[in-house]
Amino acid sequence: YDIYSNARLQWNAQFISRKAGQNDGTYLGQCGFIMRDHKIKVNPSLFGHVDNKLIRPFEMLNLGGKYWIKLVGIRFYLLNLPCIKIWLIKAVKSSVVRSSKTKSIVQSTKRYHFNCIIQRNGENCISHGILGQTEHLRFPVSQKGRNGEGVIQGKLNDYVVDGIFDVNDAFSIYSSL
């Protein structure tokens, strides 16, 4: 899904569910960022990569000019990108299924995901995407349907991209020029 896009950046992410086997789009999973000459891929259960180079803990990778990405410890990524700063905090949701008769553990799963904090960095940008379009709202809105419909332009399926580095959704405003 196209989470955030502007003329110089596209942030795509997979949605994952709270529970294994469900697809309710509750949490952010793997994320891909496209920015001019760079492709950034981060996964909540693994380390990330910039242009296929591993992002090491406490390392800051320059993305050109004032833009960079840093893995702080092994817990979260801090990204300073065109128009926004993003904190992607790694999190895990454990679930245990117990036998109704013996109360012993039948299945234990861990679902890794990102919690995120987004902050404008003072640059003036026109943005779109599921989250990007909401940063310009100046009044309270109420959701009229599922998945943000009634608040977002179009329907959720309009924001689907073919891959983590694709920009082929209906509302992307990213330009590689």
PDB file of C-alpha atoms in Angstrom:
ATOM      1  CA  TYR A   1       0.000   0.000   0.000  1.00  0.00           C
ATOM      2  CA  ASP A   2       1.048   3.589  -0.688  1.00  0.00           C
ATOM      3  CA  ILE A   3       1.373   4.975   2.831  1.00  0.00           C
ATOM      4  CA  TYR A   4       2.919   8.325   1.961  1.00  0.00           C
ATOM      5  CA  SER A   5       4.051   9.910  -1.286  1.00  0.00           C
ATOM      6  CA  ASN A   6       5.316  13.270  -2.409  1.00  0.00           C
ATOM      7  CA  ALA A   7       7.245  14.325  -5.505  1.00  0.00           C
ATOM      8  CA  ARG A   8      10.569  13.088  -4.027  1.00  0.00           C
ATOM      9  CA  LEU A   9       9.510  10.108  -1.880  1.00  0.00           C
ATOM     10  CA  GLN A  10       7.211   7.086  -1.900  1.00  0.00           C
ATOM     11  CA  TRP A  11       6.696   5.001   1.260  1.00  0.00           C
ATOM     12  CA  ASN A  12       4.979   1.648   0.699  1.00  0.00           C
ATOM     13  CA  ALA A  13       4.159  -0.924   3.352  1.00  0.00           C
ATOM     14  CA  GLN A  14       2.530  -4.283   3.804  1.00  0.00           C
ATOM     15  CA  PHE A  15      -0.293  -4.403   6.309  1.00  0.00           C
ATOM     16  CA  ILE A  16      -0.330  -7.389   8.633  1.00  0.00           C
ATOM     17  CA  SER A  17      -3.007  -8.508  11.043  1.00  0.00           C
ATOM     18  CA  ARG A  18      -3.145  -8.742  14.778  1.00  0.00           C
ATOM     19  CA  LYS A  19      -3.741 -12.478  14.606  1.00  0.00           C
ATOM     20  CA  ALA A  20      -2.087 -15.135  12.462  1.00  0.00           C
ATOM     21  CA  GLY A  21      -4.188 -16.165   9.499  1.00  0.00           C
ATOM     22  CA  GLN A  22      -6.255 -12.972   9.435  1.00  0.00           C
ATOM     23  CA  ASN A  23      -5.836 -10.037   7.099  1.00  0.00           C
ATOM     24  CA  ASP A  24      -7.371  -7.081   8.894  1.00  0.00           C
ATOM     25  CA  GLY A  25      -4.558  -4.636   8.159  1.00  0.00           C
ATOM     26  CA  THR A  26      -3.895  -3.611  11.728  1.00  0.00           C
ATOM     27  CA  TYR A  27      -0.102  -3.237  11.750  1.00  0.00           C
ATOM     28  CA  LEU A  28       2.664  -2.126   9.397  1.00  0.00           C
ATOM     29  CA  GLY A  29       4.954  -4.911   8.263  1.00  0.00           C
ATOM     30  CA  GLN A  30       7.762  -4.650   5.734  1.00  0.00           C
ATOM     31  CA  CYS A  31       8.282  -1.104   4.407  1.00  0.00           C
ATOM     32  CA  GLY A  32       9.887   0.130   1.225  1.00  0.00           C
ATOM     33  CA  PHE A  33      10.999   3.702   0.568  1.00  0.00           C
ATOM     34  CA  ILE A  34      11.858   5.002  -2.889  1.00  0.00           C
ATOM     35  CA  MET A  35      13.798   8.253  -2.977  1.00  0.00           C
ATOM     36  CA  ARG A  36      15.489   9.348  -6.200  1.00  0.00           C
ATOM     37  CA  ASP A  37      18.586   7.139  -6.414  1.00  0.00           C
ATOM     38  CA  HIS A  38      17.856   5.091  -3.281  1.00  0.00           C
ATOM     39  CA  LYS A  39      15.728   2.105  -2.344  1.00  0.00           C
ATOM     40  CA  ILE A  40      15.326   1.448   1.376  1.00  0.00           C
ATOM     41  CA  LYS A  41      13.763  -1.767   2.649  1.00  0.00           C
ATOM     42  CA  VAL A  42      13.080  -2.401   6.344  1.00  0.00           C
ATOM     43  CA  ASN A  43      11.416  -5.366   7.969  1.00  0.00           C
ATOM     44  CA  PRO A  44      10.338  -5.503  11.628  1.00  0.00           C
ATOM     45  CA  SER A  45      11.827  -8.970  12.164  1.00  0.00           C
ATOM     46  CA  LEU A  46      15.090  -8.415  10.241  1.00  0.00           C
ATOM     47  CA  PHE A  47      17.651  -5.697   9.592  1.00  0.00           C
ATOM     48  CA  GLY A  48      17.055  -3.191   6.824  1.00  0.00           C
ATOM     49  CA  HIS A  49      18.954  -2.357   3.657  1.00  0.00           C
ATOM     50  CA  VAL A  50      19.705   0.785   1.674  1.00  0.00           C
ATOM     51  CA  ASP A  51      20.499  -0.009  -1.952  1.00  0.00           C
ATOM     52  CA  ASN A  52      21.192  -3.619  -0.874  1.00  0.00           C
ATOM     53  CA  LYS A  53      23.663  -2.448   1.815  1.00  0.00           C
ATOM     54  CA  LEU A  54      22.897  -3.675   5.338  1.00  0.00           C
ATOM     55  CA  ILE A  55      21.959  -0.994   7.874  1.00  0.00           C
ATOM     56  CA  ARG A  56      24.031  -1.809  10.963  1.00  0.00           C
ATOM     57  CA  PRO A  57      23.007  -0.860  14.518  1.00  0.00           C
ATOM     58  CA  PHE A  58      23.898   2.765  15.388  1.00  0.00           C
ATOM     59  CA  GLU A  59      25.007   3.428  11.799  1.00  0.00           C
ATOM     60  CA  MET A  60      23.721   6.516   9.996  1.00  0.00           C
ATOM     61  CA  LEU A  61      23.578   6.234   6.213  1.00  0.00           C
ATOM     62  CA  ASN A  62      23.521   9.474   4.239  1.00  0.00           C
ATOM     63  CA  LEU A  63      20.914   9.544   1.472  1.00  0.00           C
ATOM     64  CA  GLY A  64      22.109  12.809  -0.048  1.00  0.00           C
ATOM     65  CA  GLY A  65      21.994  16.318   1.360  1.00  0.00           C
ATOM     66  CA  LYS A  66      20.188  16.493   4.685  1.00  0.00           C
ATOM     67  CA  TYR A  67      18.434  13.128   4.306  1.00  0.00           C
ATOM     68  CA  TRP A  68      19.530  10.007   6.175  1.00  0.00           C
ATOM     69  CA  ILE A  69      18.449   6.792   7.893  1.00  0.00           C
ATOM     70  CA  LYS A  70      19.735   5.451  11.194  1.00  0.00           C
ATOM     71  CA  LEU A  71      19.110   2.186  13.015  1.00  0.00           C
ATOM     72  CA  VAL A  72      19.073   3.180  16.689  1.00  0.00           C
ATOM     73  CA  GLY A  73      20.238   0.116  18.596  1.00  0.00           C
ATOM     74  CA  ILE A  74      18.299  -2.756  17.108  1.00  0.00           C
ATOM     75  CA  ARG A  75      14.879  -1.484  18.169  1.00  0.00           C
ATOM     76  CA  PHE A  76      13.932   1.329  15.813  1.00  0.00           C
ATOM     77  CA  TYR A  77      14.730   3.193  12.631  1.00  0.00           C
ATOM     78  CA  LEU A  78      14.830   6.954  12.418  1.00  0.00           C
ATOM     79  CA  LEU A  79      14.464   8.340   8.905  1.00  0.00           C
ATOM     80  CA  ASN A  80      14.899  11.973   7.882  1.00  0.00           C
ATOM     81  CA  LEU A  81      13.346  12.091   4.411  1.00  0.00           C
ATOM     82  CA  PRO A  82      11.890  14.729   2.091  1.00  0.00           C
ATOM     83  CA  CYS A  83       9.146  16.541   4.072  1.00  0.00           C
ATOM     84  CA  ILE A  84       8.896  14.057   6.954  1.00  0.00           C
ATOM     85  CA  LYS A  85      10.728  12.382   9.797  1.00  0.00           C
ATOM     86  CA  ILE A  86       9.639   8.839  10.563  1.00  0.00           C
ATOM     87  CA  TRP A  87      10.303   6.655  13.581  1.00  0.00           C
ATOM     88  CA  LEU A  88       9.615   2.977  12.891  1.00  0.00           C
ATOM     89  CA  ILE A  89       9.629   1.130  16.210  1.00  0.00           C
ATOM     90  CA  LYS A  90       9.998  -2.640  16.038  1.00  0.00           C
ATOM     91  CA  ALA A  91       7.368  -4.479  18.038  1.00  0.00           C
ATOM     92  CA  VAL A  92       6.230  -8.036  18.507  1.00  0.00           C
ATOM     93  CA  LYS A  93       2.825  -9.461  19.335  1.00  0.00           C
ATOM     94  CA  SER A  94       2.970 -12.937  20.840  1.00  0.00           C
ATOM     95  CA  SER A  95      -0.049 -15.173  20.822  1.00  0.00           C
ATOM     96  CA  VAL A  96      -0.487 -18.504  22.513  1.00  0.00           C
ATOM     97  CA  VAL A  97      -3.168 -21.098  21.811  1.00  0.00           C
ATOM     98  CA  ARG A  98      -3.825 -23.468  24.701  1.00  0.00           C
ATOM     99  CA  SER A  99      -5.630 -26.766  24.695  1.00  0.00           C
ATOM    100  CA  SER A 100      -9.086 -26.424  26.213  1.00  0.00           C
ATOM    101  CA  LYS A 101      -8.683 -29.749  28.009  1.00  0.00           C
ATOM    102  CA  THR A 102      -5.092 -29.772  29.241  1.00  0.00           C
ATOM    103  CA  LYS A 103      -4.364 -26.017  29.172  1.00  0.00           C
ATOM    104  CA  SER A 104      -0.985 -26.854  27.618  1.00  0.00           C
ATOM    105  CA  ILE A 105       0.375 -24.711  24.803  1.00  0.00           C
ATOM    106  CA  VAL A 106      -0.681 -26.016  21.405  1.00  0.00           C
ATOM    107  CA  GLN A 107       0.715 -23.196  19.302  1.00  0.00           C
ATOM    108  CA  SER A 108       2.830 -20.126  19.972  1.00  0.00           C
ATOM    109  CA  THR A 109       3.424 -17.457  17.352  1.00  0.00           C
ATOM    110  CA  LYS A 110       5.229 -14.138  17.204  1.00  0.00           C
ATOM    111  CA  ARG A 111       4.023 -11.472  14.794  1.00  0.00           C
ATOM    112  CA  TYR A 112       6.566  -8.736  14.165  1.00  0.00           C
ATOM    113  CA  HIS A 113       5.368  -5.287  13.119  1.00  0.00           C
ATOM    114  CA  PHE A 114       6.219  -1.592  13.231  1.00  0.00           C
ATOM    115  CA  ASN A 115       4.616   1.129  15.279  1.00  0.00           C
ATOM    116  CA  CYS A 116       5.296   4.497  13.680  1.00  0.00           C
ATOM    117  CA  ILE A 117       5.519   8.166  14.532  1.00  0.00           C
ATOM    118  CA  ILE A 118       5.490  10.712  11.713  1.00  0.00           C
ATOM    119  CA  GLN A 119       6.477  14.357  12.000  1.00  0.00           C
ATOM    120  CA  ARG A 120       6.702  17.059   9.326  1.00  0.00           C
ATOM    121  CA  ASN A 121      10.227  18.433   9.094  1.00  0.00           C
ATOM    122  CA  GLY A 122       9.390  21.986   8.028  1.00  0.00           C
ATOM    123  CA  GLU A 123       9.661  21.517   4.266  1.00  0.00           C
ATOM    124  CA  ASN A 124       6.662  22.560   2.211  1.00  0.00           C
ATOM    125  CA  CYS A 125       5.338  19.539   0.325  1.00  0.00           C
ATOM    126  CA  ILE A 126       2.209  18.319  -1.332  1.00  0.00           C
ATOM    127  CA  SER A 127       1.668  14.755  -0.177  1.00  0.00           C
ATOM    128  CA  HIS A 128      -0.729  11.895  -0.717  1.00  0.00           C
ATOM    129  CA  GLY A 129      -1.029   8.233   0.208  1.00  0.00           C
ATOM    130  CA  ILE A 130      -3.117   6.687   2.957  1.00  0.00           C
ATOM    131  CA  LEU A 131      -1.419   8.787   5.662  1.00  0.00           C
ATOM    132  CA  GLY A 132       0.110  11.527   3.523  1.00  0.00           C
ATOM    133  CA  GLN A 133      -3.192  13.086   2.500  1.00  0.00           C
ATOM    134  CA  THR A 134      -4.350  13.427   6.095  1.00  0.00           C
ATOM    135  CA  GLU A 135      -1.520  15.772   7.148  1.00  0.00           C
ATOM    136  CA  HIS A 136      -3.302  18.662   5.428  1.00  0.00           C
ATOM    137  CA  LEU A 137      -6.635  18.211   7.194  1.00  0.00           C
ATOM    138  CA  ARG A 138      -7.476  21.175   9.426  1.00  0.00           C
ATOM    139  CA  PHE A 139     -10.772  19.938  10.828  1.00  0.00           C
ATOM    140  CA  PRO A 140     -12.058  16.801  12.557  1.00  0.00           C
ATOM    141  CA  VAL A 141     -13.260  14.068  10.233  1.00  0.00           C
ATOM    142  CA  SER A 142     -15.319  10.982  10.858  1.00  0.00           C
ATOM    143  CA  GLN A 143     -14.864   7.703   9.104  1.00  0.00           C
ATOM    144  CA  LYS A 144     -17.840   6.698   6.976  1.00  0.00           C
ATOM    145  CA  GLY A 145     -16.837   3.098   6.295  1.00  0.00           C
ATOM    146  CA  ARG A 146     -14.098   0.539   6.859  1.00  0.00           C
ATOM    147  CA  ASN A 147     -10.389   1.094   6.222  1.00  0.00           C
ATOM    148  CA  GLY A 148     -10.512   4.878   6.419  1.00  0.00           C
ATOM    149  CA  GLU A 149     -12.991   5.194   3.568  1.00  0.00           C
ATOM    150  CA  GLY A 150     -14.817   8.494   3.840  1.00  0.00           C
ATOM    151  CA  VAL A 151     -11.619  10.105   5.132  1.00  0.00           C
ATOM    152  CA  ILE A 152      -9.202   8.991   2.409  1.00  0.00           C
ATOM    153  CA  GLN A 153      -9.696   9.823  -1.242  1.00  0.00           C
ATOM    154  CA  GLY A 154     -11.160   6.838  -3.083  1.00  0.00           C
ATOM    155  CA  LYS A 155     -11.127   3.328  -1.640  1.00  0.00           C
ATOM    156  CA  LEU A 156      -8.359   1.424   0.130  1.00  0.00           C
ATOM    157  CA  ASN A 157      -7.768  -0.769  -2.951  1.00  0.00           C
ATOM    158  CA  ASP A 158      -6.817   2.385  -4.902  1.00  0.00           C
ATOM    159  CA  TYR A 159      -3.608   2.466  -2.806  1.00  0.00           C
ATOM    160  CA  VAL A 160      -2.439  -1.077  -3.585  1.00  0.00           C
ATOM    161  CA  VAL A 161       0.970  -1.317  -5.278  1.00  0.00           C
ATOM    162  CA  ASP A 162       2.337  -4.399  -7.029  1.00  0.00           C
ATOM    163  CA  GLY A 163       5.546  -4.525  -4.986  1.00  0.00           C
ATOM    164  CA  ILE A 164       7.351  -2.835  -2.133  1.00  0.00           C
ATOM    165  CA  PHE A 165       9.209  -0.527  -4.576  1.00  0.00           C
ATOM    166  CA  ASP A 166       6.382   0.095  -7.065  1.00  0.00           C
ATOM    167  CA  VAL A 167       4.551   3.389  -7.591  1.00  0.00           C
ATOM    168  CA  ASN A 168       1.594   2.127  -9.613  1.00  0.00           C
ATOM    169  CA  ASP A 169      -1.294   2.950  -7.271  1.00  0.00           C
ATOM    170  CA  ALA A 170      -4.034   5.398  -8.249  1.00  0.00           C
ATOM    171  CA  PHE A 171      -2.791   8.310  -6.124  1.00  0.00           C
ATOM    172  CA  SER A 172       1.025   8.204  -6.122  1.00  0.00           C
ATOM    173  CA  ILE A 173       2.581  11.610  -6.775  1.00  0.00           C
ATOM    174  CA  TYR A 174       6.189  10.395  -6.665  1.00  0.00           C
ATOM    175  CA  SER A 175       8.379  11.446  -9.583  1.00  0.00           C
ATOM    176  CA  SER A 176      11.770   9.823 -10.125  1.00  0.00           C
ATOM    177  CA  LEU A 177      13.032  12.908 -11.997  1.00  0.00           C
TER     178      LEU A 177
END
